[in-house]
GROMACS .gro file of C-alpha atoms in nm:
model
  416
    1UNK     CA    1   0.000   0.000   0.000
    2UNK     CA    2   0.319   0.241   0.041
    3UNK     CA    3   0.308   0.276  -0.359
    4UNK     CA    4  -0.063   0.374  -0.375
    5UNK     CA    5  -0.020   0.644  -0.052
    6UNK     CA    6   0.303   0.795  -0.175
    7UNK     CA    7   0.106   0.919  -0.460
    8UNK     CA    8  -0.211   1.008  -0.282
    9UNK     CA    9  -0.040   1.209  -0.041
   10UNK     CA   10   0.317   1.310  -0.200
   11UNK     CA   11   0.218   1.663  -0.241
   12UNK     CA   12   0.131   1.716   0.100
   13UNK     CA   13   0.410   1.570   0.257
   14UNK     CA   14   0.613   1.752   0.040
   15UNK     CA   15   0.406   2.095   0.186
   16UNK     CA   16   0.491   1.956   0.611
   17UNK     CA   17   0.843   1.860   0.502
   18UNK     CA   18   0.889   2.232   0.374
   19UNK     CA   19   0.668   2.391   0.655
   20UNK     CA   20   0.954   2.223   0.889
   21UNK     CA   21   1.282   2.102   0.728
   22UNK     CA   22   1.550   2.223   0.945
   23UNK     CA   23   1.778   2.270   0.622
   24UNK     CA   24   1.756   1.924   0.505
   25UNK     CA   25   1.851   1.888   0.145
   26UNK     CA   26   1.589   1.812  -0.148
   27UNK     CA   27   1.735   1.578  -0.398
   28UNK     CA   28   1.594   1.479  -0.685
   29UNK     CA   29   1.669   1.120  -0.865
   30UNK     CA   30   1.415   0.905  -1.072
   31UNK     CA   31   1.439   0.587  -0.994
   32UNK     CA   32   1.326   0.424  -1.341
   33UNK     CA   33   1.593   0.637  -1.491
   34UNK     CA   34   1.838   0.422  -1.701
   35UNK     CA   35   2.180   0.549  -1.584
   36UNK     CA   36   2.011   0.537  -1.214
   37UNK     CA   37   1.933   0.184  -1.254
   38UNK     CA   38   2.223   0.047  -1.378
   39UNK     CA   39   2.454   0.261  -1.101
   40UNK     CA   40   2.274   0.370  -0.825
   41UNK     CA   41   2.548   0.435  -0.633
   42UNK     CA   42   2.680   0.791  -0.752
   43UNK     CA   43   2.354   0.872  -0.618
   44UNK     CA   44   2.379   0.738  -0.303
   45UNK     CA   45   2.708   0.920  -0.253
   46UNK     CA   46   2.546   1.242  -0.335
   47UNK     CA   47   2.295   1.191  -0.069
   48UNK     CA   48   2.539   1.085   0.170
   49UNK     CA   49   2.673   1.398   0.111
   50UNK     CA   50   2.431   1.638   0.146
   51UNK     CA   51   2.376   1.494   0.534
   52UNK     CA   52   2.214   1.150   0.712
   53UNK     CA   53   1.842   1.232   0.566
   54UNK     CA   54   1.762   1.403   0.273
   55UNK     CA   55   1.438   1.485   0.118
   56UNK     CA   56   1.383   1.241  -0.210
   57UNK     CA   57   1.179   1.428  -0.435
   58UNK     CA   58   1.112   1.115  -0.608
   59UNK     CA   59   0.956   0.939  -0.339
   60UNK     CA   60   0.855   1.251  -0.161
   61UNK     CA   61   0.990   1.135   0.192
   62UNK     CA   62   1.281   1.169   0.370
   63UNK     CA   63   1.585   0.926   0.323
   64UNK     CA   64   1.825   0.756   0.559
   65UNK     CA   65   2.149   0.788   0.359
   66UNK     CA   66   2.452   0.743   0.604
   67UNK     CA   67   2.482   0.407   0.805
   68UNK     CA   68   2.410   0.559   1.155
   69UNK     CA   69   2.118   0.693   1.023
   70UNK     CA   70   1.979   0.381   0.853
   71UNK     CA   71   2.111   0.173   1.129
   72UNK     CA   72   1.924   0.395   1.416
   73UNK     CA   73   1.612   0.385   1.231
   74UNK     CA   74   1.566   0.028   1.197
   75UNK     CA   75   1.629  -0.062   1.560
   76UNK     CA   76   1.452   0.246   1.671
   77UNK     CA   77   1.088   0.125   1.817
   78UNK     CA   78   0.942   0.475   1.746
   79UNK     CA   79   0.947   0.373   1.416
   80UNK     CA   80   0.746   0.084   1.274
   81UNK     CA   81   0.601  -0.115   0.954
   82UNK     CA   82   0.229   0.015   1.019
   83UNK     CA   83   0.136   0.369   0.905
   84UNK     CA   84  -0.123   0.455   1.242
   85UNK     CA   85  -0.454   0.324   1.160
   86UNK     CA   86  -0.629   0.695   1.174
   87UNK     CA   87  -0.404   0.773   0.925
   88UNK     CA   88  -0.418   0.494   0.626
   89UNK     CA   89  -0.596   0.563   0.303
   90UNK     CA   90  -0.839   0.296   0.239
   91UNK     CA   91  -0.742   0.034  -0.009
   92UNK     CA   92  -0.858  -0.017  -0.337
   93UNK     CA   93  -1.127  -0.256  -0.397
   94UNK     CA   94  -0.948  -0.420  -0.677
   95UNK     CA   95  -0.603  -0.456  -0.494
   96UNK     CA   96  -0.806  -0.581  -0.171
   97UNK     CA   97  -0.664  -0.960  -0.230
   98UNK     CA   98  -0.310  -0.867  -0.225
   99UNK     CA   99  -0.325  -0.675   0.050
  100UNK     CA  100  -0.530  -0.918   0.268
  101UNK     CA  101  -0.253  -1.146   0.249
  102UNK     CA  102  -0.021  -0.847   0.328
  103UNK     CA  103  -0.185  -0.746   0.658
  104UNK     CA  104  -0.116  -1.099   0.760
  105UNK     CA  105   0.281  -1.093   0.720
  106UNK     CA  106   0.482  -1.057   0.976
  107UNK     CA  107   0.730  -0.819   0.776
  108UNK     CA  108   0.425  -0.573   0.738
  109UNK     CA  109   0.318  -0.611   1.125
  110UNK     CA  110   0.433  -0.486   1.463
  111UNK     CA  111   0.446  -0.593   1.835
  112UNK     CA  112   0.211  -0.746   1.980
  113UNK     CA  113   0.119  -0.959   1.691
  114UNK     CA  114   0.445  -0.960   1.500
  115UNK     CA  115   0.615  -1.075   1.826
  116UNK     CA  116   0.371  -1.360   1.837
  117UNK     CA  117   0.385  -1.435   1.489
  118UNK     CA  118   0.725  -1.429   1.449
  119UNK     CA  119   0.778  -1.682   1.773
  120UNK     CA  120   0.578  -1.915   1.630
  121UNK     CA  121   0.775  -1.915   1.287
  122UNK     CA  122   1.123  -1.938   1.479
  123UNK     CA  123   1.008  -2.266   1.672
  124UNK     CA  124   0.985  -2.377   1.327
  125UNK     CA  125   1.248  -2.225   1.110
  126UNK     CA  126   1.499  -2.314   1.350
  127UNK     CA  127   1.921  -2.319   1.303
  128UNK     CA  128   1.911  -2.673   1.274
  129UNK     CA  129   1.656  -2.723   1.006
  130UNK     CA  130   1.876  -2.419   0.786
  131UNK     CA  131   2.188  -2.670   0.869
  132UNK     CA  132   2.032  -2.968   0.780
  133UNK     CA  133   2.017  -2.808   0.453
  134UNK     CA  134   2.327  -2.818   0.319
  135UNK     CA  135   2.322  -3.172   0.172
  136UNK     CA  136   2.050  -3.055  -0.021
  137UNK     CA  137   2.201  -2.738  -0.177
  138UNK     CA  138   2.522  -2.897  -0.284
  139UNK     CA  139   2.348  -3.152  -0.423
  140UNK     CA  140   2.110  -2.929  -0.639
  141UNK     CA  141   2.457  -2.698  -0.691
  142UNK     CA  142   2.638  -3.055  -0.868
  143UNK     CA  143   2.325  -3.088  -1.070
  144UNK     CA  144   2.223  -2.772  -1.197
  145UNK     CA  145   2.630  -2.723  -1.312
  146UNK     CA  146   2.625  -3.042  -1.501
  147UNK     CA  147   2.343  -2.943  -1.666
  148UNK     CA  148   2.525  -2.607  -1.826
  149UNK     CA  149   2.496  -2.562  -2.209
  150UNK     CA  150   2.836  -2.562  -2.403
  151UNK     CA  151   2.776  -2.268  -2.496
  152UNK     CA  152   2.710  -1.915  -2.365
  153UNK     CA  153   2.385  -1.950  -2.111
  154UNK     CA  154   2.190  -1.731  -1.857
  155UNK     CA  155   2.350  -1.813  -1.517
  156UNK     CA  156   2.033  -1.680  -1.357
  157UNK     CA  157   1.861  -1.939  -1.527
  158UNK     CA  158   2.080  -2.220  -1.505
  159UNK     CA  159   2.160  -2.162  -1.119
  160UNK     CA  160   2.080  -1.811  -0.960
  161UNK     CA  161   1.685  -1.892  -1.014
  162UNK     CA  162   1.629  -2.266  -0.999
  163UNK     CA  163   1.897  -2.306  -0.670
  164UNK     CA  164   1.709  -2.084  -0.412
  165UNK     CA  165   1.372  -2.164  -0.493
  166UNK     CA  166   1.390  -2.514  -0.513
  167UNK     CA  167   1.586  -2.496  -0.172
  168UNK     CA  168   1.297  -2.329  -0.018
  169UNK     CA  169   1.024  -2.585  -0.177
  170UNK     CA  170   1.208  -2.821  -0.041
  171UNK     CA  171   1.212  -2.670   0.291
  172UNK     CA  172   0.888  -2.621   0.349
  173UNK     CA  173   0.767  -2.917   0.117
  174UNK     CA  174   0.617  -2.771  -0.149
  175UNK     CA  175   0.635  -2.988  -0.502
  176UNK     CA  176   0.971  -2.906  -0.692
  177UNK     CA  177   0.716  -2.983  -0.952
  178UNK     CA  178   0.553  -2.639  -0.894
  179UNK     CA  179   0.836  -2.424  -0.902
  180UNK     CA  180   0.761  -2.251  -1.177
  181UNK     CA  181   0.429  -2.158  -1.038
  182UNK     CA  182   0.605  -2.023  -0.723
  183UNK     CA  183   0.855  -1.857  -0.936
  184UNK     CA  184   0.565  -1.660  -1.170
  185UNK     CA  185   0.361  -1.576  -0.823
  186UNK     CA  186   0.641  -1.433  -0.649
  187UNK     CA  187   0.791  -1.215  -0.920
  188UNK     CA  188   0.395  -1.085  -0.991
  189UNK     CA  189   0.371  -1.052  -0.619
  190UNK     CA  190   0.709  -0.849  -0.558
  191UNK     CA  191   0.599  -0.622  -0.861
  192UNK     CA  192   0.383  -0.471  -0.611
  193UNK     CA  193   0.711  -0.261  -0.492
  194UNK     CA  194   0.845  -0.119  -0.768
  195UNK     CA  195   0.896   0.236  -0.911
  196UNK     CA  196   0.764   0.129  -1.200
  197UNK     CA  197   0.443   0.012  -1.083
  198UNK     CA  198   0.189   0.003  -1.322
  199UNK     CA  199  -0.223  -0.164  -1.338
  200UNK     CA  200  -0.099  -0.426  -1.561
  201UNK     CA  201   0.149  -0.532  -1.293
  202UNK     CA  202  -0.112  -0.446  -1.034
  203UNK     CA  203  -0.351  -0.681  -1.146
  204UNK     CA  204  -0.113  -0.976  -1.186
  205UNK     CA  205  -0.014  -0.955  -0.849
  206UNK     CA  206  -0.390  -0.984  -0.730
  207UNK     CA  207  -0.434  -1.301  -0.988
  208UNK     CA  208  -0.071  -1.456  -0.863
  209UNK     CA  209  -0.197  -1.397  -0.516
  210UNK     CA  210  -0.533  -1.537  -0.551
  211UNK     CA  211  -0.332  -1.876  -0.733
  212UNK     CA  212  -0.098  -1.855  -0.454
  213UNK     CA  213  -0.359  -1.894  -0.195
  214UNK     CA  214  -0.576  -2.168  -0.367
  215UNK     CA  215  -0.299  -2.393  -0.397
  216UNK     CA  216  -0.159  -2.332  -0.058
  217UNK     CA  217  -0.500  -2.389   0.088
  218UNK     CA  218  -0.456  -2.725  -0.090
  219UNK     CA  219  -0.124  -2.815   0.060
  220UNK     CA  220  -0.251  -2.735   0.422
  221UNK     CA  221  -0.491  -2.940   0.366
  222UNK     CA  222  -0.277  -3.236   0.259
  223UNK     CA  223  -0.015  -3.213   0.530
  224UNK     CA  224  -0.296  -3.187   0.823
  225UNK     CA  225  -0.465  -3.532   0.737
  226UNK     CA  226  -0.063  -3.629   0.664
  227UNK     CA  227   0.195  -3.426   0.813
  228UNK     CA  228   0.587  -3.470   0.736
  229UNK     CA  229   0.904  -3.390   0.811
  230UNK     CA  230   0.921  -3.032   0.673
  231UNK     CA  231   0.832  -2.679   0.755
  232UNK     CA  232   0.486  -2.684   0.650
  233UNK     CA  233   0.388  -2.954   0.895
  234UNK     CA  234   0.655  -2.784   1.148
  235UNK     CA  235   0.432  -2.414   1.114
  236UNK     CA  236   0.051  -2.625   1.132
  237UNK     CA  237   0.180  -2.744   1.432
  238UNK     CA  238   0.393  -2.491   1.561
  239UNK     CA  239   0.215  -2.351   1.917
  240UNK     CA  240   0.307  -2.096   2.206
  241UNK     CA  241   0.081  -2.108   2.519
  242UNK     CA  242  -0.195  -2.271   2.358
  243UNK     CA  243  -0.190  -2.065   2.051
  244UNK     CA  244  -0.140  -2.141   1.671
  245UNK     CA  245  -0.096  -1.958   1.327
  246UNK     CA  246  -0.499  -1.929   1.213
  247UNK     CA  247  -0.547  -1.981   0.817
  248UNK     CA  248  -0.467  -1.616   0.682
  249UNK     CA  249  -0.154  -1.589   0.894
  250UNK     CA  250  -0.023  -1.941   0.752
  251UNK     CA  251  -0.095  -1.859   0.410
  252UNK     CA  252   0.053  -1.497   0.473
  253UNK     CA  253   0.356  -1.659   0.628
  254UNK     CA  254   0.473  -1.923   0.415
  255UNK     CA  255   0.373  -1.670   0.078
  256UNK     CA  256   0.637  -1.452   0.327
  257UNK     CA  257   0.854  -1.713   0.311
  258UNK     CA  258   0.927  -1.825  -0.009
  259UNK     CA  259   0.895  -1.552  -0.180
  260UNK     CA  260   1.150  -1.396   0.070
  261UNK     CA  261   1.350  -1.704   0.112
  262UNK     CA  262   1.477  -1.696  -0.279
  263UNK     CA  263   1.414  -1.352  -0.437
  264UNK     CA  264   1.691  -1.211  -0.253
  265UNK     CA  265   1.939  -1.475  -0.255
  266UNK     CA  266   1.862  -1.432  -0.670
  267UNK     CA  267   1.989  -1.117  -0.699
  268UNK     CA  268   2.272  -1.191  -0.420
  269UNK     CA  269   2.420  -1.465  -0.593
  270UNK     CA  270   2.389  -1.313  -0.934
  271UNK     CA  271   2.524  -0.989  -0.809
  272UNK     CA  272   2.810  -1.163  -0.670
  273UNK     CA  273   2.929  -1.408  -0.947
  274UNK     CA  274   2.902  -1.050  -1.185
  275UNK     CA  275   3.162  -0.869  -0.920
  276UNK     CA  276   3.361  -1.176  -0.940
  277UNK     CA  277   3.396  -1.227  -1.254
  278UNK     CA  278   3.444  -0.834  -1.315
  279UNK     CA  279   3.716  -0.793  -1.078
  280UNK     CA  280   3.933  -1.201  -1.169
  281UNK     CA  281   3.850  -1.260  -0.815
  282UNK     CA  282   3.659  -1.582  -0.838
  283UNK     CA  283   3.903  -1.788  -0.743
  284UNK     CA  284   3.913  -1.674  -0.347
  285UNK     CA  285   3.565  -1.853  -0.338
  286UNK     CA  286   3.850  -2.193  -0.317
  287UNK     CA  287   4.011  -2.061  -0.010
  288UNK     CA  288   3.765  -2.163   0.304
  289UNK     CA  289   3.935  -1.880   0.543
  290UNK     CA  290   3.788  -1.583   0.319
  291UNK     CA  291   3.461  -1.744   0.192
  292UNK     CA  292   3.307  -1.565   0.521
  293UNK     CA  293   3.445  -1.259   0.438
  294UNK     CA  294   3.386  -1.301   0.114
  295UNK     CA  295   2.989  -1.383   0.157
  296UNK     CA  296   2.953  -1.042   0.342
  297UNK     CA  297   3.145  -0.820   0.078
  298UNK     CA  298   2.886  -0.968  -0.176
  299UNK     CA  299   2.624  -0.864   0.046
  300UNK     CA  300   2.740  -0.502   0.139
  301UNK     CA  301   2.844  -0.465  -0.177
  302UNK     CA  302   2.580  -0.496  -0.391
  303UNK     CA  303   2.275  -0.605  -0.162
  304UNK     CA  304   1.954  -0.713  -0.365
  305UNK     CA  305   1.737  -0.506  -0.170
  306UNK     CA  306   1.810  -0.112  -0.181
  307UNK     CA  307   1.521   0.064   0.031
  308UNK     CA  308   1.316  -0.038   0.312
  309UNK     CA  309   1.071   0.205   0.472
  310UNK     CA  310   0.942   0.307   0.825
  311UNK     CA  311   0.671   0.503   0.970
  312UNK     CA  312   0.710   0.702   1.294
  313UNK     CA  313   0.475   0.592   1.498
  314UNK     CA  314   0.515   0.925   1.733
  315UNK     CA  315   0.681   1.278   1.698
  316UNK     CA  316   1.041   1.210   1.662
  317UNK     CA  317   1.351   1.416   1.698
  318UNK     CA  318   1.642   1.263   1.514
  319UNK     CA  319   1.932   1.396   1.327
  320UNK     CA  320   1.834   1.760   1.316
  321UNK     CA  321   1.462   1.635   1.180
  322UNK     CA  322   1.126   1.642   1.359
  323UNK     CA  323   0.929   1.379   1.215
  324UNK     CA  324   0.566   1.405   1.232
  325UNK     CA  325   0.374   1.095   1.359
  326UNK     CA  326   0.262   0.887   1.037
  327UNK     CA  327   0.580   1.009   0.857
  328UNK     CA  328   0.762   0.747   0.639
  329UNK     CA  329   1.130   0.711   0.549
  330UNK     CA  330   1.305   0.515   0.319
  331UNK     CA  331   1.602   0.319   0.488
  332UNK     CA  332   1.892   0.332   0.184
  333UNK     CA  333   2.023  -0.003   0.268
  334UNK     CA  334   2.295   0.036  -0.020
  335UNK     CA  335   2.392   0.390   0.061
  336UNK     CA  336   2.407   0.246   0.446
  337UNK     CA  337   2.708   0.015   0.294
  338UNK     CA  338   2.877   0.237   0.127
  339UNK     CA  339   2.945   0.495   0.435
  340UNK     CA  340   3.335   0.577   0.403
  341UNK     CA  341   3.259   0.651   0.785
  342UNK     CA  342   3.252   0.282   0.846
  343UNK     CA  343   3.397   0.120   0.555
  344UNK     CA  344   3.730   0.214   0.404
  345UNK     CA  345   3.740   0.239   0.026
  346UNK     CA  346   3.409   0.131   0.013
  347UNK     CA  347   3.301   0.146  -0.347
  348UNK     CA  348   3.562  -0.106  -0.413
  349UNK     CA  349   3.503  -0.486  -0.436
  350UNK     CA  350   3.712  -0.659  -0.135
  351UNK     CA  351   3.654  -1.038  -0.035
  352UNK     CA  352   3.887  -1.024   0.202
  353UNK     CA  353   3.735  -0.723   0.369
  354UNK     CA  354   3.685  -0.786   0.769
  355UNK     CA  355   3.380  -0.855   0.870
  356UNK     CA  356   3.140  -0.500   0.943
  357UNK     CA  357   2.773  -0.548   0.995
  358UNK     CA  358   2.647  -0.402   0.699
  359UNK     CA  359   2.237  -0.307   0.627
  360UNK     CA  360   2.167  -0.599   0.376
  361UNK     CA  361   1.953  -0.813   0.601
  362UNK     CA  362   1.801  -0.478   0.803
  363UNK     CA  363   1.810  -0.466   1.173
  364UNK     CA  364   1.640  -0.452   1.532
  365UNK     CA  365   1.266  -0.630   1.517
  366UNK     CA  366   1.256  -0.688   1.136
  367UNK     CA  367   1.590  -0.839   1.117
  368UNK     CA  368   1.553  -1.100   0.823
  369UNK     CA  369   1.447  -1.423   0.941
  370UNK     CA  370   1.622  -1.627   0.662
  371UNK     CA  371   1.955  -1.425   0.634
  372UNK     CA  372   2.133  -1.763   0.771
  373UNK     CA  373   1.999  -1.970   0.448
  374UNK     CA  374   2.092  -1.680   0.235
  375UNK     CA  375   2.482  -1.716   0.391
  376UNK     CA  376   2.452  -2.070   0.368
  377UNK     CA  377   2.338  -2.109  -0.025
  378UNK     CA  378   2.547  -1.885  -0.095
  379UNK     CA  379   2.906  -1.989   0.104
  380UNK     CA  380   2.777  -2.357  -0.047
  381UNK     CA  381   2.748  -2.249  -0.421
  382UNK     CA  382   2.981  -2.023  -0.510
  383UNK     CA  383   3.270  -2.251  -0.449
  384UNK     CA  384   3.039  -2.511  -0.622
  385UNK     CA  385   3.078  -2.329  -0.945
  386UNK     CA  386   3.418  -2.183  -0.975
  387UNK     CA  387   3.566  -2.534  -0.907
  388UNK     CA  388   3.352  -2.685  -1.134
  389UNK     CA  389   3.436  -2.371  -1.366
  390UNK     CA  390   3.713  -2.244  -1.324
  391UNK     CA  391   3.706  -2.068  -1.701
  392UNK     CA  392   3.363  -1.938  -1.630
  393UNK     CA  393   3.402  -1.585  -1.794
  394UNK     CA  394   3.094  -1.291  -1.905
  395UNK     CA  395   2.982  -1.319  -2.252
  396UNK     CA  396   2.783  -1.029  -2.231
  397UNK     CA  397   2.789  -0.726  -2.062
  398UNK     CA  398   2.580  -0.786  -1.731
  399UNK     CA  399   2.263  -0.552  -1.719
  400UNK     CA  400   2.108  -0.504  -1.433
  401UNK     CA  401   1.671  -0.475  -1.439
  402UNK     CA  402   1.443  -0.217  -1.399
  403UNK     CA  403   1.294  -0.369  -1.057
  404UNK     CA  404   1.402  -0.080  -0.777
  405UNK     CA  405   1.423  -0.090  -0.472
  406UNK     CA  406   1.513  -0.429  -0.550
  407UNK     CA  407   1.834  -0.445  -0.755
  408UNK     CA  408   1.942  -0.753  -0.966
  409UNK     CA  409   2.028  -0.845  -1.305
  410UNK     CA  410   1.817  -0.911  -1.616
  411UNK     CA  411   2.026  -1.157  -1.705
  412UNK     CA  412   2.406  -1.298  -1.656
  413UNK     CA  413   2.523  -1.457  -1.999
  414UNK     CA  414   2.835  -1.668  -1.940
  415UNK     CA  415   3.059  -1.964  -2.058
  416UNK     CA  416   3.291  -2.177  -1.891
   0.00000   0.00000   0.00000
């Protein structure tokens, strides 16, 4: 709904940011523009620039551009997921699906019922269940590499794509035989969040949603008159002091989770292999003392997730701003990692870099539940293919897609 208010409202945010901007700058930076798109990042030093929040003209909010700022934010409990109720907009009739499922999801939701929701997914989404994991993603690594063309292929659709999503399927025991359905659903679904929103991409979301829901509704049924040893049984039966996850939440959370648990790691992993490849680094991902290091560079780097927004959920003083209760900001996550005030030389591609906590994953309450599978497919696959292919070179000249404030490629054409 963030989309839908932003343009309902822009102009008179833009009024109450004027009426009481304390000198903040106003920068403007479309971002569906081309050169934007393919390098956000001169931006993002601009803004850093010009002081910890900006005004984005753009958006029409103000923007956490400097790592203390987008760090405070995010662990700051004054701000929150949920615009105040007395001040949403009502949601279109037409829309109403996707965001029924929305108001469900623990990333949209704060205390008391994210708390809850969120405990009940942790007593199923535990460490060990991630671990146990790892047979199964170097498995599907082996297979999906032996399966390369000779010649010069997509490495987002020979690996990038099929690897996370069938890891997460597998997970939670959905059919590998519906991956492409999950795939389809999830990139309609996450087209509800970008710039370049349109009503075409509107209304797939609602149809991918509906689909989504139907078949899940299935699968719940199948796994309570025959649970297994997966996630999905795990979450039907997953209870805290008598309570369980009712129908909408399940559906919300488990939508939540795979679309989450393999869009990002997507973009990571193709992100990564281009920086690689673009820098004759790949062959650090053979040394097992800098693959940690290595895993976080990719991720502060060139994160697949850009922006991430907050309301204030009170009058707030912070960093020379007063925000106004029902205020958003937009959390820079990519400007956040490349603050020269934390990271030295920070435009530049280091795997051996020492570890810094970077913004990737977010922080404080909406800290990303499946950031330890995202480490693990990714420390697991990247070694995978380099010693498989050591030749692997670009074909192509890597492009990345018009999908902000997520940030991935269109496609990675290689050969080994």
């Amino acid at each position: 709904m963030e989309s839908c208010q932003r343009l309902c409202d822009g102009p008179l945010r833009r009024a109450a940011f004027l009426a009481t901007t304390g000198g903040m700058q106003q920068l403007s930076q479309s971002p569906t523009d081309p050169a934007f798109v393919q390098d956000p990042y001169p931006f993002y030093a601009r803004a850093r620039a010009a002081g910890d929040l900006v005004w984005w003209e753009d958006y029409a909010m103000v923007a956490a551009t400097s790592h203390a700022a987008v760090n405070a934010i995010l662990r700051d409990r004054r701000f929150g997921r949920e615009l105040p109720a007395e001040l949403a907009h009502p949601v279109p009739e037409r829309l109403t699906p996707f965001y029924a499922v929305e108001a469900n999801s623990m990333l949209e939701l704060e205390p008391p019922r994210h708390t809850r929701l969120r405990g009940l997914v942790v007593r199923a989404f535990t460490s060990a269940r991630i671990t146990a994991m790892t047979t199964d993603i170097d498995s599907l690594t082996v297979d999906l590499i032996a399966q390369f063309p000779d010649g010069p292929f997509d490495l987002l659709d020979h690996l990038a794509r099929p690897l996370p999503v069938t890891v997460i399927a597998r997970m939670l025991g959905v059919p590998e035989t519906r991956t492409d359905d999950l795939l389809t659903w999830s990139n309609a679904m996450v087209g509800m969040y970008q710039a370049r929103r349109t009503r075409e991409m509107e209304g797939a979301a609602v149809a991918a949603t509906l689909a989504f829901r139907d078949y899940l509704g299935d699968v719940f049924a199948q796994r309570r008159a025959a649970p297994r040893d997966d996630l999905l049984s795990q979450l039907l039966a997953a209870e805290q002091d008598g309570d369980r996850l009712s129908a909408d939440e399940l559906i919300a959370t488990v939508i939540l989770l795979l679309n989450a648990g393999h869009e990002a790691t997507v973009h990571t992993l193709g992100n990564g292999v281009k920086a690689l490849l673009e820098t004759g680094q790949a062959d650090v991902t053979q040394n097992a003392e800098v693959l940690p290091m290595l895993v976080e560079e990719i991720l502060r780097h060139d994160p697949p997730l850009h922006l991430f927004t907050r309301y204030a959920t009170e009058d707030i003083d912070l960093f020379g701003h007063r925000f106004q209760r029902g205020d958003q900001v937009a959390c820079l996550l990519a400007s956040a990692n490349r603050d020269d005030a934390i990271y030295s030389d920070p435009d530049r591609f280091d795997p051996a870099r020492p570890i810094i906590t970077n913004a990737s994953f977010g922080a404080g309450l909406h800290f990303c539940i499946g950031a330890p599978l995202a480490r693990l497919e990714l420390s697991r696959a990247l070694p995978a293919l380099f010693a498989a292919c050591p030749e692997l070179h670009l074909t192509d000249p890597p492009r990345y897609a018009d999908i902000y404030h997520f940030h991935g490629l269109e496609r990675l054409m290689v050969a080994r």
